[in-house]
Structures are given as structure tokens and as C-alpha cells.
Coordinates of N, CA, C and O in Angstrom, one line a residue:
X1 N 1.0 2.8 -4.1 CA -0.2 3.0 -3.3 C 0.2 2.8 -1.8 O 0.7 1.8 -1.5
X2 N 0.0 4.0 -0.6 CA -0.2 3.8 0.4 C -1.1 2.6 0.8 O -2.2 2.5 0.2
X3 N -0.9 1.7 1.6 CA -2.1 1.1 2.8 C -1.8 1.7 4.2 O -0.7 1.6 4.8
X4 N -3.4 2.5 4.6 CA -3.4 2.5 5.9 C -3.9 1.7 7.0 O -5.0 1.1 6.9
X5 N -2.9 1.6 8.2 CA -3.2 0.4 8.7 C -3.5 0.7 10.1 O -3.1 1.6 10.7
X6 N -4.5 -0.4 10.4 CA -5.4 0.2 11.9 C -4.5 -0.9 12.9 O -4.1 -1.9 12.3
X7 N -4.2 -0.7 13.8 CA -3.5 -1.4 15.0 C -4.5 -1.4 16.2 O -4.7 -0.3 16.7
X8 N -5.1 -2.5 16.7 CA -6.0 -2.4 17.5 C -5.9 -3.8 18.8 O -6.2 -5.0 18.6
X9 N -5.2 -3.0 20.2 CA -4.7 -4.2 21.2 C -6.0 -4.3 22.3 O -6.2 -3.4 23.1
X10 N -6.8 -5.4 22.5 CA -7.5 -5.3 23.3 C -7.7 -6.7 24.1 O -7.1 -7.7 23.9
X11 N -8.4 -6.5 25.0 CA -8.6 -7.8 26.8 C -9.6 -8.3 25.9 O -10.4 -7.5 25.4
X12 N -9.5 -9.6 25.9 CA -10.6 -10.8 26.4 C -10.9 -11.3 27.6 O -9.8 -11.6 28.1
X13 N -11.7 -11.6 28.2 CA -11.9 -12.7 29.4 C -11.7 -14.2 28.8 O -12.1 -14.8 27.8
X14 N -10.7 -14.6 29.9 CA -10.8 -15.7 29.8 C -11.4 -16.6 28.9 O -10.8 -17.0 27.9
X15 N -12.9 -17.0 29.4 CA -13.8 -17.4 28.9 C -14.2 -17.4 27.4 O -14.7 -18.3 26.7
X16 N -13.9 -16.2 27.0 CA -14.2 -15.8 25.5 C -12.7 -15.7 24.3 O -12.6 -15.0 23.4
X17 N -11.9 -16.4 24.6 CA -11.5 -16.5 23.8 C -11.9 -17.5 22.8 O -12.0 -17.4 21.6
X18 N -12.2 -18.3 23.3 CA -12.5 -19.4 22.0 C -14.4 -18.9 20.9 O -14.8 -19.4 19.8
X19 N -15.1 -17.6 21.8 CA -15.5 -17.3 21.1 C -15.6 -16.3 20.1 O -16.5 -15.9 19.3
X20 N -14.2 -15.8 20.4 CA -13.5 -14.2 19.4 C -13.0 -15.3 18.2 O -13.0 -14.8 17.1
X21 N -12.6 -16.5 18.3 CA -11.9 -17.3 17.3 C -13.1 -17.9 16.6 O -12.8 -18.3 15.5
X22 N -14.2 -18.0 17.0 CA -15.1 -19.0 16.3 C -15.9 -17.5 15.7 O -16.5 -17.6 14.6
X23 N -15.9 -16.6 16.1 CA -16.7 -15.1 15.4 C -16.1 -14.7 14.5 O -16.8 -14.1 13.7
X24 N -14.5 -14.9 14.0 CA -13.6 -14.1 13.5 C -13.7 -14.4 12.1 O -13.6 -13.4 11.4
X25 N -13.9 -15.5 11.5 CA -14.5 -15.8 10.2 C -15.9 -15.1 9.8 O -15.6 -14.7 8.7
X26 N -16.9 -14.9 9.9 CA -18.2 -14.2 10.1 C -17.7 -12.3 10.0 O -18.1 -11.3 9.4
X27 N -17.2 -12.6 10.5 CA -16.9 -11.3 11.0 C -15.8 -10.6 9.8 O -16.0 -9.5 9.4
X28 N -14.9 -11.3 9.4 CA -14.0 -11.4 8.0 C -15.2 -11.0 6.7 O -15.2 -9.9 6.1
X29 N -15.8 -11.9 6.6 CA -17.2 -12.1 5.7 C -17.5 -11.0 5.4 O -17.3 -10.3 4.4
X30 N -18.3 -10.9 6.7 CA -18.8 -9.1 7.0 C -17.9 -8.0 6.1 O -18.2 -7.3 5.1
X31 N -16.8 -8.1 6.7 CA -16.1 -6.6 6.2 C -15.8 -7.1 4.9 O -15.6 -6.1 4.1
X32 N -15.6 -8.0 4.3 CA -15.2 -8.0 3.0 C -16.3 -7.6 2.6 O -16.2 -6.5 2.1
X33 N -17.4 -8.0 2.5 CA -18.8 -7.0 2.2 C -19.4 -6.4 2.1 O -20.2 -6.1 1.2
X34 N -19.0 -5.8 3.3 CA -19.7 -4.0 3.7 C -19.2 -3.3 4.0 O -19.7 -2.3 4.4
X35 N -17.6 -3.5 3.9 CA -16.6 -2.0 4.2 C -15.5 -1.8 2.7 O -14.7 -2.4 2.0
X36 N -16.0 -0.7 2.8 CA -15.4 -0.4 1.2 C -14.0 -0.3 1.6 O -13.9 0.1 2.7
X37 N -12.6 -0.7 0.8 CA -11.7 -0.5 1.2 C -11.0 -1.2 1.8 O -9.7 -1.0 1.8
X38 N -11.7 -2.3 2.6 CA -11.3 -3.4 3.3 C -10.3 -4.2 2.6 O -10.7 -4.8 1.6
X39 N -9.0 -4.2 2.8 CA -7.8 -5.2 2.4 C -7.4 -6.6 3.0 O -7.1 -7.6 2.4
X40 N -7.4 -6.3 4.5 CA -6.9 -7.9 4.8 C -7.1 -7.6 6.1 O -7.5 -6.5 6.4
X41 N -6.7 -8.6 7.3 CA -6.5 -8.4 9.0 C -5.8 -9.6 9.3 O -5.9 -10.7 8.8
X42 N -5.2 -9.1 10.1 CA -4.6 -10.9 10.9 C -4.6 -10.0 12.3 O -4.3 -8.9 12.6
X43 N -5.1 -11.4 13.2 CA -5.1 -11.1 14.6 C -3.8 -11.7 15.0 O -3.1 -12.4 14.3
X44 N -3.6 -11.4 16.2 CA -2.3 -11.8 17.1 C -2.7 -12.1 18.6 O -3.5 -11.3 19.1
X45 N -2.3 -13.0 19.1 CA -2.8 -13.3 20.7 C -1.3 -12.7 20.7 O -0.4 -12.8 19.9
X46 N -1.3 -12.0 22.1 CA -0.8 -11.9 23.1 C -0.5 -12.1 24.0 O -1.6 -12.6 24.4
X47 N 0.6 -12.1 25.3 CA 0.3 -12.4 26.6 C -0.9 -11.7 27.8 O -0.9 -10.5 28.0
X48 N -1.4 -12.1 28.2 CA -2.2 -12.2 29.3 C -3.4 -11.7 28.6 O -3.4 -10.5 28.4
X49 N -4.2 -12.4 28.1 CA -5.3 -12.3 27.5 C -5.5 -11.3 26.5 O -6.6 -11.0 26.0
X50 N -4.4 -10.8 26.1 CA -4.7 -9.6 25.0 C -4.1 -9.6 23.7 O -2.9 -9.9 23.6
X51 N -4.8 -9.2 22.6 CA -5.1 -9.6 21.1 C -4.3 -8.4 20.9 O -4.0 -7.5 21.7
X52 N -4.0 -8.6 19.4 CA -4.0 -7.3 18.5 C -4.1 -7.5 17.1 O -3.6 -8.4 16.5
X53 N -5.0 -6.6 16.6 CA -6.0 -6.6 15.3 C -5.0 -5.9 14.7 O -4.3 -5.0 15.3
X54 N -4.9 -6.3 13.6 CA -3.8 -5.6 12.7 C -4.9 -5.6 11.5 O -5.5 -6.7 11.2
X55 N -5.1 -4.5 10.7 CA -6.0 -4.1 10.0 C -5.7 -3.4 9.1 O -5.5 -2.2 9.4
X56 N -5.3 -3.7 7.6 CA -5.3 -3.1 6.1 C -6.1 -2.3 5.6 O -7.0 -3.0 5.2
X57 N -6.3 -0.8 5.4 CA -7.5 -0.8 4.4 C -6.8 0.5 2.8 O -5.7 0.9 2.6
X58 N -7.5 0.5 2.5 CA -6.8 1.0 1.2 C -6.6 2.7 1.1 O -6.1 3.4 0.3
X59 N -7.4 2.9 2.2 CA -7.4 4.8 3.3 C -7.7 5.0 4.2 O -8.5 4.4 4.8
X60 N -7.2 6.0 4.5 CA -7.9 6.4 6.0 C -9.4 6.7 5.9 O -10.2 6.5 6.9
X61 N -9.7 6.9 5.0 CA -11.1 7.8 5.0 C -12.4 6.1 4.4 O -13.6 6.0 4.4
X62 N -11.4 5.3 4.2 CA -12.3 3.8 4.0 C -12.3 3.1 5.0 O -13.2 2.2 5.1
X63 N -11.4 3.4 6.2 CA -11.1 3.1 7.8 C -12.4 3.7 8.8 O -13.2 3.2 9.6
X64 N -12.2 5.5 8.4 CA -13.3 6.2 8.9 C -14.7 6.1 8.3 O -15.6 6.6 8.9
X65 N -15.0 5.6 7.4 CA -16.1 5.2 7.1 C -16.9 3.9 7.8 O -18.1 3.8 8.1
X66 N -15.4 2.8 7.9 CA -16.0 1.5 8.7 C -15.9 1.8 10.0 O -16.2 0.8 10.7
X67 N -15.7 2.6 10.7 CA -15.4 2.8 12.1 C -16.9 3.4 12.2 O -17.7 3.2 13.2
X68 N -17.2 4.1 11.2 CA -18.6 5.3 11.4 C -19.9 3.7 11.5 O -20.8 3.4 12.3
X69 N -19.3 3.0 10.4 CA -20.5 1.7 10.9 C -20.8 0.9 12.2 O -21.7 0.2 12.5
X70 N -19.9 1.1 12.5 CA -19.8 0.4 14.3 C -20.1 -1.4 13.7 O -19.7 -1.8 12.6
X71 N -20.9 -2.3 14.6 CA -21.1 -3.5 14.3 C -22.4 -3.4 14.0 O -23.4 -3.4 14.7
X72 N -22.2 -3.3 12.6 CA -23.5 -3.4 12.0 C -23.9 -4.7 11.7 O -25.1 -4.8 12.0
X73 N -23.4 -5.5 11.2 CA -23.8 -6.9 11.1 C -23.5 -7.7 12.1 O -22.9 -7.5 13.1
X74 N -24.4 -9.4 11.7 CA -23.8 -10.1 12.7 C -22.5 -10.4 13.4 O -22.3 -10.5 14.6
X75 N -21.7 -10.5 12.6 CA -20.6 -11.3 12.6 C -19.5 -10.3 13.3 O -18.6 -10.5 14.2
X76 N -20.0 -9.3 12.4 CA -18.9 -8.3 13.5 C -19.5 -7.6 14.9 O -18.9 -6.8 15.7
X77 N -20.8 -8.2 15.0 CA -21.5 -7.7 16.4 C -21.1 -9.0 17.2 O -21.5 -9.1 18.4
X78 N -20.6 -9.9 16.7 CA -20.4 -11.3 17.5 C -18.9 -10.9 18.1 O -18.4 -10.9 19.2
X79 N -18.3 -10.7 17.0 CA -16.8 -10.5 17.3 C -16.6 -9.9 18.4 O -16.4 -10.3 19.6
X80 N -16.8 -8.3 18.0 CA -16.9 -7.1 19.1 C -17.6 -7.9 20.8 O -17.1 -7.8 21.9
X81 N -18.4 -8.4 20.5 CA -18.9 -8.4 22.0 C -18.3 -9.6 22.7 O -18.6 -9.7 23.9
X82 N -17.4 -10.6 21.9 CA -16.1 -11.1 22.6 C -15.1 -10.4 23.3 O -14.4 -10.8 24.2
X83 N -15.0 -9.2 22.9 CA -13.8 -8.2 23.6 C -14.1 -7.5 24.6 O -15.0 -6.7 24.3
X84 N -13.7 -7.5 26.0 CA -13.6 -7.1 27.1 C -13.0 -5.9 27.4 O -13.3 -5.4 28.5
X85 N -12.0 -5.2 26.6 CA -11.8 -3.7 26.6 C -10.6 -3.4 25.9 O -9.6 -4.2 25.8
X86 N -10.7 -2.2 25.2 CA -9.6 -2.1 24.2 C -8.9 -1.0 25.1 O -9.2 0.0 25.6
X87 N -7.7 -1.8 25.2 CA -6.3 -1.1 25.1 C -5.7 0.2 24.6 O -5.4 1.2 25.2
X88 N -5.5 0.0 23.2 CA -5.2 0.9 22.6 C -5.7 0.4 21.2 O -6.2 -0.6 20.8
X89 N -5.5 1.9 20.3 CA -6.1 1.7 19.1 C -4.9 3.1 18.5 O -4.6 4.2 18.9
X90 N -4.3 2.0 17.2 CA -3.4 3.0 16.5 C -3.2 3.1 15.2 O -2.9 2.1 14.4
X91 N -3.5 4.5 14.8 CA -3.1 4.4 12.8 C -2.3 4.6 12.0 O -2.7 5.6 11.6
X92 N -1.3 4.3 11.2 CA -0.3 4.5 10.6 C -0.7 3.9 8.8 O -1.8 3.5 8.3
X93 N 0.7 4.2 8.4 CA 0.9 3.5 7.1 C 1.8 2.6 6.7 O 2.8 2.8 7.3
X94 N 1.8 2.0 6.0 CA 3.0 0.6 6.1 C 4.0 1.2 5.6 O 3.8 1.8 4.5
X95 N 5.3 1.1 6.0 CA 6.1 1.7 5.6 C 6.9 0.5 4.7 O 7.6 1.1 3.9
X96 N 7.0 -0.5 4.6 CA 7.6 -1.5 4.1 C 7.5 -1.4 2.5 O 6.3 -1.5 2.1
X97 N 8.2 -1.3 1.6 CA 7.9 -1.5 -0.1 C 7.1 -2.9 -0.6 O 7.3 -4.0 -0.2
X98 N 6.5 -2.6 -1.2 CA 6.0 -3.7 -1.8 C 6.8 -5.0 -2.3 O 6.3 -5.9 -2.9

């Protein structure tokens, strides 16, 4: 089985980091619930205020479906509006064997 994987590097302000960390559980919840396809995420801090979302899902087309939801729930309308501007956003597939 392919997993396709979302790569997503974006700015926080200052200020909001500790609230992208207190959202990110909520926000977990969420997608385990209402995005079909949904496999796993680990975030990464970076230097000078910027993250990167590393994101599992089991297709592209279960990716394009959660992307079509925008922040539909709380948790992930909590998360998102911690983030101050995305960088970049990239999709691949894991190349690594099981």
C-alpha cells in the first residue's frame, strides 16, 4: 500500500505558539473523525517560528477530500487560526518500505 503524504511548512507569531500546541490535540480528534483516510501527523518546530505538518493519509483523493473540508470543526478551526502564513505546502508518497 502507497501512503500519501502532505508536507505542510508554515509561520506562527510568536505569541501563538503555545496556542497551536494546546489546539493540536482537538484538532487530532477532529481528523480522526471526520476525514476519511486520515492515518497519522507529527508536527515539527522549526527555526524562526516555523512548523512543519507532516501528514499521512491513505490517498490523494482522501487528502483532497479533507482539504475540500477546510476547518470544519472546532478543533481544527482552533488549530488553523494559530497559523500566521503558510510557507509552502507539498505532496508526495513515502518512499521508505514498510
Amino acid at each position: 500500500m502507497t501512503t500519501f503524504v502532505e508536507l505542510t511548512r508554515f509561520k506562527v507569531a510568536p505569541d501563538q505558539g503555545e496556542a497551536l500546541l494546546a489546539a493540536r490535540p482537538a484538532m487530532l480528534a477532529d481528523f480522526r473523525a471526520d476525514r476519511e483516510g486520515f492515518l497519522d501527523a507529527r508536527l515539527v518546530r522549526l527555526p524562526g517560528e516555523e512548523w512543519l505538518d507532516i501528514v499521512e493519509w491513505r490517498s490523494e483523493d482522501d487528502f483532497a477530500a479533507s482539504r475540500a473540508k477546510g476547518a470544519n470543526l472546532p478543533g481544527i478551526a482552533a488549530f488553523f487560526a494559530a497559523i500566521a502564513e503558510v510557507v509552502g505546502d507539498e505532496q508526495g508518497t513515502l518512499a521508505d518500505p514498510e
